[in-house]
PDB file of C-alpha atoms in Angstrom:
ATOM      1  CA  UNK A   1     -10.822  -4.608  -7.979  1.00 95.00           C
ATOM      2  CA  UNK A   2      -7.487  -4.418  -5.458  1.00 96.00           C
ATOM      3  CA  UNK A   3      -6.961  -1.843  -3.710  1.00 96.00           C
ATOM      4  CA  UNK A   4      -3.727  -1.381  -5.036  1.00 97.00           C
ATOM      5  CA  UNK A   5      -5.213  -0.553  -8.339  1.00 97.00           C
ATOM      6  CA  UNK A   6      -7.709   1.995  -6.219  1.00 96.00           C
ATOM      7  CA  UNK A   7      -4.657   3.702  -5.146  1.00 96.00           C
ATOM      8  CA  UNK A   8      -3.970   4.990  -8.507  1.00 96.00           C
ATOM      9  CA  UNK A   9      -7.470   6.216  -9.571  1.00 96.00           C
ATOM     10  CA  UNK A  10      -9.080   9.394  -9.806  1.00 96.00           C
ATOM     11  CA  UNK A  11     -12.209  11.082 -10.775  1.00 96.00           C
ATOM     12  CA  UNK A  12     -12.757  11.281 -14.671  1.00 94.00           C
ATOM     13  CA  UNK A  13     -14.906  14.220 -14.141  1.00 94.00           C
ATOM     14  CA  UNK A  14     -13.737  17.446 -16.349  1.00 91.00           C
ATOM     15  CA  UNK A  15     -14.610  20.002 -13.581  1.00 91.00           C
ATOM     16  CA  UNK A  16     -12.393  17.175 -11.116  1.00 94.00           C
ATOM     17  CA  UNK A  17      -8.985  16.919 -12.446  1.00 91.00           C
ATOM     18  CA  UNK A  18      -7.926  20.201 -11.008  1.00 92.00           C
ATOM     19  CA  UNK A  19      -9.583  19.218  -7.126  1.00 93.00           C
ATOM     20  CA  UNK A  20      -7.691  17.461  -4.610  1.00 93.00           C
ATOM     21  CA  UNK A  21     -10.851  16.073  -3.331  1.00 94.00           C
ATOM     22  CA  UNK A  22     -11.268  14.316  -6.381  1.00 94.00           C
ATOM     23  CA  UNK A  23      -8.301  11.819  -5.287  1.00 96.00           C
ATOM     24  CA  UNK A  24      -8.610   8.813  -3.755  1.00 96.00           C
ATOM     25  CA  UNK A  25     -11.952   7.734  -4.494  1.00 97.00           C
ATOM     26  CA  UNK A  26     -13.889   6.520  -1.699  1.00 98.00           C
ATOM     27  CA  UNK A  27     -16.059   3.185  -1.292  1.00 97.00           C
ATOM     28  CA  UNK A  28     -19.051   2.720  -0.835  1.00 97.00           C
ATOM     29  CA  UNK A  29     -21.464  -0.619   0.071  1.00 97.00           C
ATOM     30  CA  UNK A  30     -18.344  -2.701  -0.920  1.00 97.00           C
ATOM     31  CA  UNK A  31     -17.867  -6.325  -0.930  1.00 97.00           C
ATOM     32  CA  UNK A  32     -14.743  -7.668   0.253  1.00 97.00           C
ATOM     33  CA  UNK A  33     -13.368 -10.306  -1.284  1.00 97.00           C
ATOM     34  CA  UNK A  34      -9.670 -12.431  -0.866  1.00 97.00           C
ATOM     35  CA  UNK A  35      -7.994 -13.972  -3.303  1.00 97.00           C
ATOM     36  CA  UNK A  36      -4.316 -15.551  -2.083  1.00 97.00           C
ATOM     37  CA  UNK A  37      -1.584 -14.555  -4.440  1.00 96.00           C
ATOM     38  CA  UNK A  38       2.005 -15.946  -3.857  1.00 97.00           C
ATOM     39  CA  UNK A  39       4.159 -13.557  -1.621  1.00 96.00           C
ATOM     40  CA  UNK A  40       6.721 -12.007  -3.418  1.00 95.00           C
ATOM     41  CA  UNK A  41       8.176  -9.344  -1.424  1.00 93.00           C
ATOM     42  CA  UNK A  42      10.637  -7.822  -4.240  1.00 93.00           C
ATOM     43  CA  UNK A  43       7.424  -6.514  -6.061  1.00 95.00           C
ATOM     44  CA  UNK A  44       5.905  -5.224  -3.101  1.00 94.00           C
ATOM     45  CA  UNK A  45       9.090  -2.878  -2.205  1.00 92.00           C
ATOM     46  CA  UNK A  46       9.432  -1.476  -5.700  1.00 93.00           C
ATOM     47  CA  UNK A  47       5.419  -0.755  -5.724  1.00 95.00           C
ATOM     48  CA  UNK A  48       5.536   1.109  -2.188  1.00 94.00           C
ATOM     49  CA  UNK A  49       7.728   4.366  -3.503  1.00 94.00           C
ATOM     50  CA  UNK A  50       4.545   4.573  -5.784  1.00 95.00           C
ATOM     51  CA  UNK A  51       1.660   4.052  -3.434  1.00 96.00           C
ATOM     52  CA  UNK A  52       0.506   7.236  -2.073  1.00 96.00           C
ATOM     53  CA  UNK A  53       0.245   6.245   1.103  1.00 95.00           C
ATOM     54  CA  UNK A  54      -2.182   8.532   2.925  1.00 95.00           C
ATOM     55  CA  UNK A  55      -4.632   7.571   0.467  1.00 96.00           C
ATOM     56  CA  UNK A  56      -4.117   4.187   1.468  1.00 97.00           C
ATOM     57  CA  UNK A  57      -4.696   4.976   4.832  1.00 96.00           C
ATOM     58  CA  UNK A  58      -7.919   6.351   4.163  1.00 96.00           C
ATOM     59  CA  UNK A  59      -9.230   3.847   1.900  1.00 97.00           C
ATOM     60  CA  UNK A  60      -8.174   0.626   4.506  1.00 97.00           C
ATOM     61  CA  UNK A  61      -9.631   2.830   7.649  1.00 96.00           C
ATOM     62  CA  UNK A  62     -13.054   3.702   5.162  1.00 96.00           C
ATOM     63  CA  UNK A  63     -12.764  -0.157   4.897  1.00 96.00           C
ATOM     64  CA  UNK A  64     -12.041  -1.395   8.125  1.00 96.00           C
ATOM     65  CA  UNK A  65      -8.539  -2.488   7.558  1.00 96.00           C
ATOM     66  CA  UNK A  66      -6.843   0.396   8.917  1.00 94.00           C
ATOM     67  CA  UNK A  67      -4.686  -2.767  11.220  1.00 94.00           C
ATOM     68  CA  UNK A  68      -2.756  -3.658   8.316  1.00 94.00           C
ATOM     69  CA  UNK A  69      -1.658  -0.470   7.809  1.00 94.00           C
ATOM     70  CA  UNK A  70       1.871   0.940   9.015  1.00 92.00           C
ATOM     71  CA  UNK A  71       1.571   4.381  10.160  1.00 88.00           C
ATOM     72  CA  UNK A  72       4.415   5.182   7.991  1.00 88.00           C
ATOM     73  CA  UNK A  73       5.542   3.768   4.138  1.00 88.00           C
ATOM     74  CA  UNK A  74       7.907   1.107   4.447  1.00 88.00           C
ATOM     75  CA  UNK A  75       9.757   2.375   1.433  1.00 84.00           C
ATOM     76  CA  UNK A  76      10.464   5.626   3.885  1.00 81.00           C
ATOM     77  CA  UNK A  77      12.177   3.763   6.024  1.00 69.00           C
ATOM     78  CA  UNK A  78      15.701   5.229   6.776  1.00 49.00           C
ATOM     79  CA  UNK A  79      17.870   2.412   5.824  1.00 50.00           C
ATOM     80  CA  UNK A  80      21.385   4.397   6.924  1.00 36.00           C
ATOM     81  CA  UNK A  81      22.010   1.422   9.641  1.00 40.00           C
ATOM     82  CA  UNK A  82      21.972  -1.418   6.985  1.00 39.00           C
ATOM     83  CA  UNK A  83      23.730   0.205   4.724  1.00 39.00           C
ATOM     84  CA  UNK A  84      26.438   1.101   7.060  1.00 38.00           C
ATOM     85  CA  UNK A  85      25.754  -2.749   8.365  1.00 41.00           C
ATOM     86  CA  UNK A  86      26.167  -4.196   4.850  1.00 40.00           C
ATOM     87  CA  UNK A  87      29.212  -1.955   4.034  1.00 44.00           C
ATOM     88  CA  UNK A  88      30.994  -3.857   7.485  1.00 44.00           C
ATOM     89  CA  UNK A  89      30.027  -6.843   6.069  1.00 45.00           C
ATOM     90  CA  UNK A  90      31.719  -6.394   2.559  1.00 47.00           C
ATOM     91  CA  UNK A  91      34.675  -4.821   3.882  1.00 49.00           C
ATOM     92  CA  UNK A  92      34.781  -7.339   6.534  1.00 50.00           C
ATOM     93  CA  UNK A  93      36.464  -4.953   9.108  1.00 50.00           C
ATOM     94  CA  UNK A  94      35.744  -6.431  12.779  1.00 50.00           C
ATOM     95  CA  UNK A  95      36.156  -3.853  15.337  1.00 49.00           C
ATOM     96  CA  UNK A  96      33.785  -5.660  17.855  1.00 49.00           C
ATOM     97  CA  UNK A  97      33.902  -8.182  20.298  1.00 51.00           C
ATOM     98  CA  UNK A  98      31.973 -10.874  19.429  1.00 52.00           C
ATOM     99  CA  UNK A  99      28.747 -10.649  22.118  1.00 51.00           C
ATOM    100  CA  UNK A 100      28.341  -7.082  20.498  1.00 49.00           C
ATOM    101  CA  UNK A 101      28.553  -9.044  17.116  1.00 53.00           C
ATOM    102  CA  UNK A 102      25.701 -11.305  18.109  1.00 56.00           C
ATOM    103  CA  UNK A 103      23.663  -9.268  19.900  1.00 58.00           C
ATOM    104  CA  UNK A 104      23.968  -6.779  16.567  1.00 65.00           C
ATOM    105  CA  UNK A 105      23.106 -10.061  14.303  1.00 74.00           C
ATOM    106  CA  UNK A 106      20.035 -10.638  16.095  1.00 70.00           C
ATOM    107  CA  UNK A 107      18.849  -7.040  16.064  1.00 68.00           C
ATOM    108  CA  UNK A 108      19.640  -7.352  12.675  1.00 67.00           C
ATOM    109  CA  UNK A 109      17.378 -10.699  12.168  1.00 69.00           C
ATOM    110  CA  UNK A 110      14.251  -9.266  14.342  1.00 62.00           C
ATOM    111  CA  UNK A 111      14.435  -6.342  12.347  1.00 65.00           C
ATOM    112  CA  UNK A 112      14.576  -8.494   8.721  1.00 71.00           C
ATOM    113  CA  UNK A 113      11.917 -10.427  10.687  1.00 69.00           C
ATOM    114  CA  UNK A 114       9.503  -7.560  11.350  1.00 67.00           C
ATOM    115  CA  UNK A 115      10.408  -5.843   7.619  1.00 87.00           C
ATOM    116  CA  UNK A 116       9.015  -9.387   6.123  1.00 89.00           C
ATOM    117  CA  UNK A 117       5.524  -9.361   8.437  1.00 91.00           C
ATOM    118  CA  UNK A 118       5.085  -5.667   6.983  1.00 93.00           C
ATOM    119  CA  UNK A 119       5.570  -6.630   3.680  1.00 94.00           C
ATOM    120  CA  UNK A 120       3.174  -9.481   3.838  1.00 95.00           C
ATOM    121  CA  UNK A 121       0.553  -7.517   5.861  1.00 95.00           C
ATOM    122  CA  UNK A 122       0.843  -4.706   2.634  1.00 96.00           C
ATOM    123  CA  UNK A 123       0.653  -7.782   0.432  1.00 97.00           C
ATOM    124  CA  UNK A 124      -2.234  -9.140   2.384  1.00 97.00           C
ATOM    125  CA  UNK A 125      -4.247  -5.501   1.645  1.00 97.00           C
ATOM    126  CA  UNK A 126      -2.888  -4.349  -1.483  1.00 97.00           C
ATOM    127  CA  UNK A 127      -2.473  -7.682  -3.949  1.00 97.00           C
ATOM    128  CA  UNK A 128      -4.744 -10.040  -2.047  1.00 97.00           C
ATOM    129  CA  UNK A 129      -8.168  -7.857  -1.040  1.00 97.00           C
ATOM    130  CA  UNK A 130     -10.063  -6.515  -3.618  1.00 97.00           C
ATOM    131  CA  UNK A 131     -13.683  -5.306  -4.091  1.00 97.00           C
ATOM    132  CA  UNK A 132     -16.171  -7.445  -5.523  1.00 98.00           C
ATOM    133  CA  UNK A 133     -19.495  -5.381  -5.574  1.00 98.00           C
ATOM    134  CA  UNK A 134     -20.335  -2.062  -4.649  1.00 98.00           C
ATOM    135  CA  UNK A 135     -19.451   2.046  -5.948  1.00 98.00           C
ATOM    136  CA  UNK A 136     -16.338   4.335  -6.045  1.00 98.00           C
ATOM    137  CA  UNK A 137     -17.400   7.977  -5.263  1.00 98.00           C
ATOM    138  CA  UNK A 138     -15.699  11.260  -5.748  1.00 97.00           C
ATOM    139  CA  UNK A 139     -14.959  13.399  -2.617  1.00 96.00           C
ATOM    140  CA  UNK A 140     -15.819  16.626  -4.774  1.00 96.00           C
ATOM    141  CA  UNK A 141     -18.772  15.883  -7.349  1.00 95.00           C
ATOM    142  CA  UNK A 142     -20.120  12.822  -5.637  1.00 96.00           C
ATOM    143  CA  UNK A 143     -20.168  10.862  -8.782  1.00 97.00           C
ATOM    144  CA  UNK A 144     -20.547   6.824  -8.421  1.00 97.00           C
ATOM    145  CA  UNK A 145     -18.683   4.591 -10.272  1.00 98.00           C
ATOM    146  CA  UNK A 146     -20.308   1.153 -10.088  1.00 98.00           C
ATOM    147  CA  UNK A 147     -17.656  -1.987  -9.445  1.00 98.00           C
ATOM    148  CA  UNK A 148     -19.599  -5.252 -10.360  1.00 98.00           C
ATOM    149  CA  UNK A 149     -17.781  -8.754 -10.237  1.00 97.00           C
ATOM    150  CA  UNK A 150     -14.795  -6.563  -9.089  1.00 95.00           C
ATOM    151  CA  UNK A 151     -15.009  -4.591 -12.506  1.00 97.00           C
ATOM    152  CA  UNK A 152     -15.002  -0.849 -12.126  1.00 96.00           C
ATOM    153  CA  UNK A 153     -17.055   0.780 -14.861  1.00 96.00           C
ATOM    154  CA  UNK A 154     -15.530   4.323 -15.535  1.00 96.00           C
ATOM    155  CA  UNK A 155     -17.274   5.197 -18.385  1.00 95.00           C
ATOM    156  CA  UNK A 156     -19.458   8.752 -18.180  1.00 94.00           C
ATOM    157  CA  UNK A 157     -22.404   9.916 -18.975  1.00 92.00           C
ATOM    158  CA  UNK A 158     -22.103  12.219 -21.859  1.00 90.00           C
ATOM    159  CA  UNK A 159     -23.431  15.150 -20.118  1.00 88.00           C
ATOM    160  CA  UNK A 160     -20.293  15.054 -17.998  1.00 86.00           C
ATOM    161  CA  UNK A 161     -17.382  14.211 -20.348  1.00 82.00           C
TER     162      UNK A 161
END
């Protein structure tokens, strides 16, 4: 099971739905497993606006992967210098000399630089590491849900449908 799936999961529980401890689920006696996916960074910035990322947060520090973890969502980035970068470029109005230029070109490159080893580290945790054995539990009824062969089973017992 990824943990980008985990992200999105809750506890089926009646009496749960209306708890915020119900949400995310937490692990317990996981497996870790890694399976290498091809890094494709356009689906990783349109999933990000989705992840909830304190959730996240929890589940990679419960995990031991709180390192690949940005303190803050990528996707919440404020992004008002490139665009006002990209709108130069289009309009192609050059009011700088040209050592500003360059020195503003490679700010420009470390930053695409460090953008792309964020978005591979987030690939790296949510796409690539999954859970191969172990139990889900709910923060507010305690309920396990069993993953086996990275499977989650969510069915319940009757007595708590």
């Amino acid at each position: 099971m990824k943990l980008l799936t985990t992200n999105f999961l809750t506890c089926a529980v009646k009496a749960c739905k209306s708890s915020s401890a119900s949400f995310p689920l937490h692990f317990k006696d996981a497996v870790l497993e890694r399976t290498e996916i091809e890094f494709n960074p356009l689906f990783i910035q349109n999933i990000l606006p989705r992840v909830n990322w304190e959730a996240l947060t929890v589940t990679a520090t419960e995990l031991g992967l709180q390192a690949m973890v940005p303190e803050k969502n990528p996707a919440e980035f404020d992004d008002v210098d490139v665009e006002a970068d990209h709108e130069m470029d289009v309009e192609g109005v050059d009011d700088k000399p040209d050592q500003e230029q360059q020195g503003g070109s490679a700010q420009k490159e470390a930053r695409r630089e460090m953008d792309e080893d964020v978005l591979k580290k987030l690939h790296t945790l949510l796409l690539e590491t999954g859970v191969s054995e172990g139990k889900l539990v709910c923060g507010n009824c305690g309920f396990e849900y069993p993953i086996k062969e990275g499977v989650g089973n969510f069915l319940l017992p009757a007595h708590l449908v």
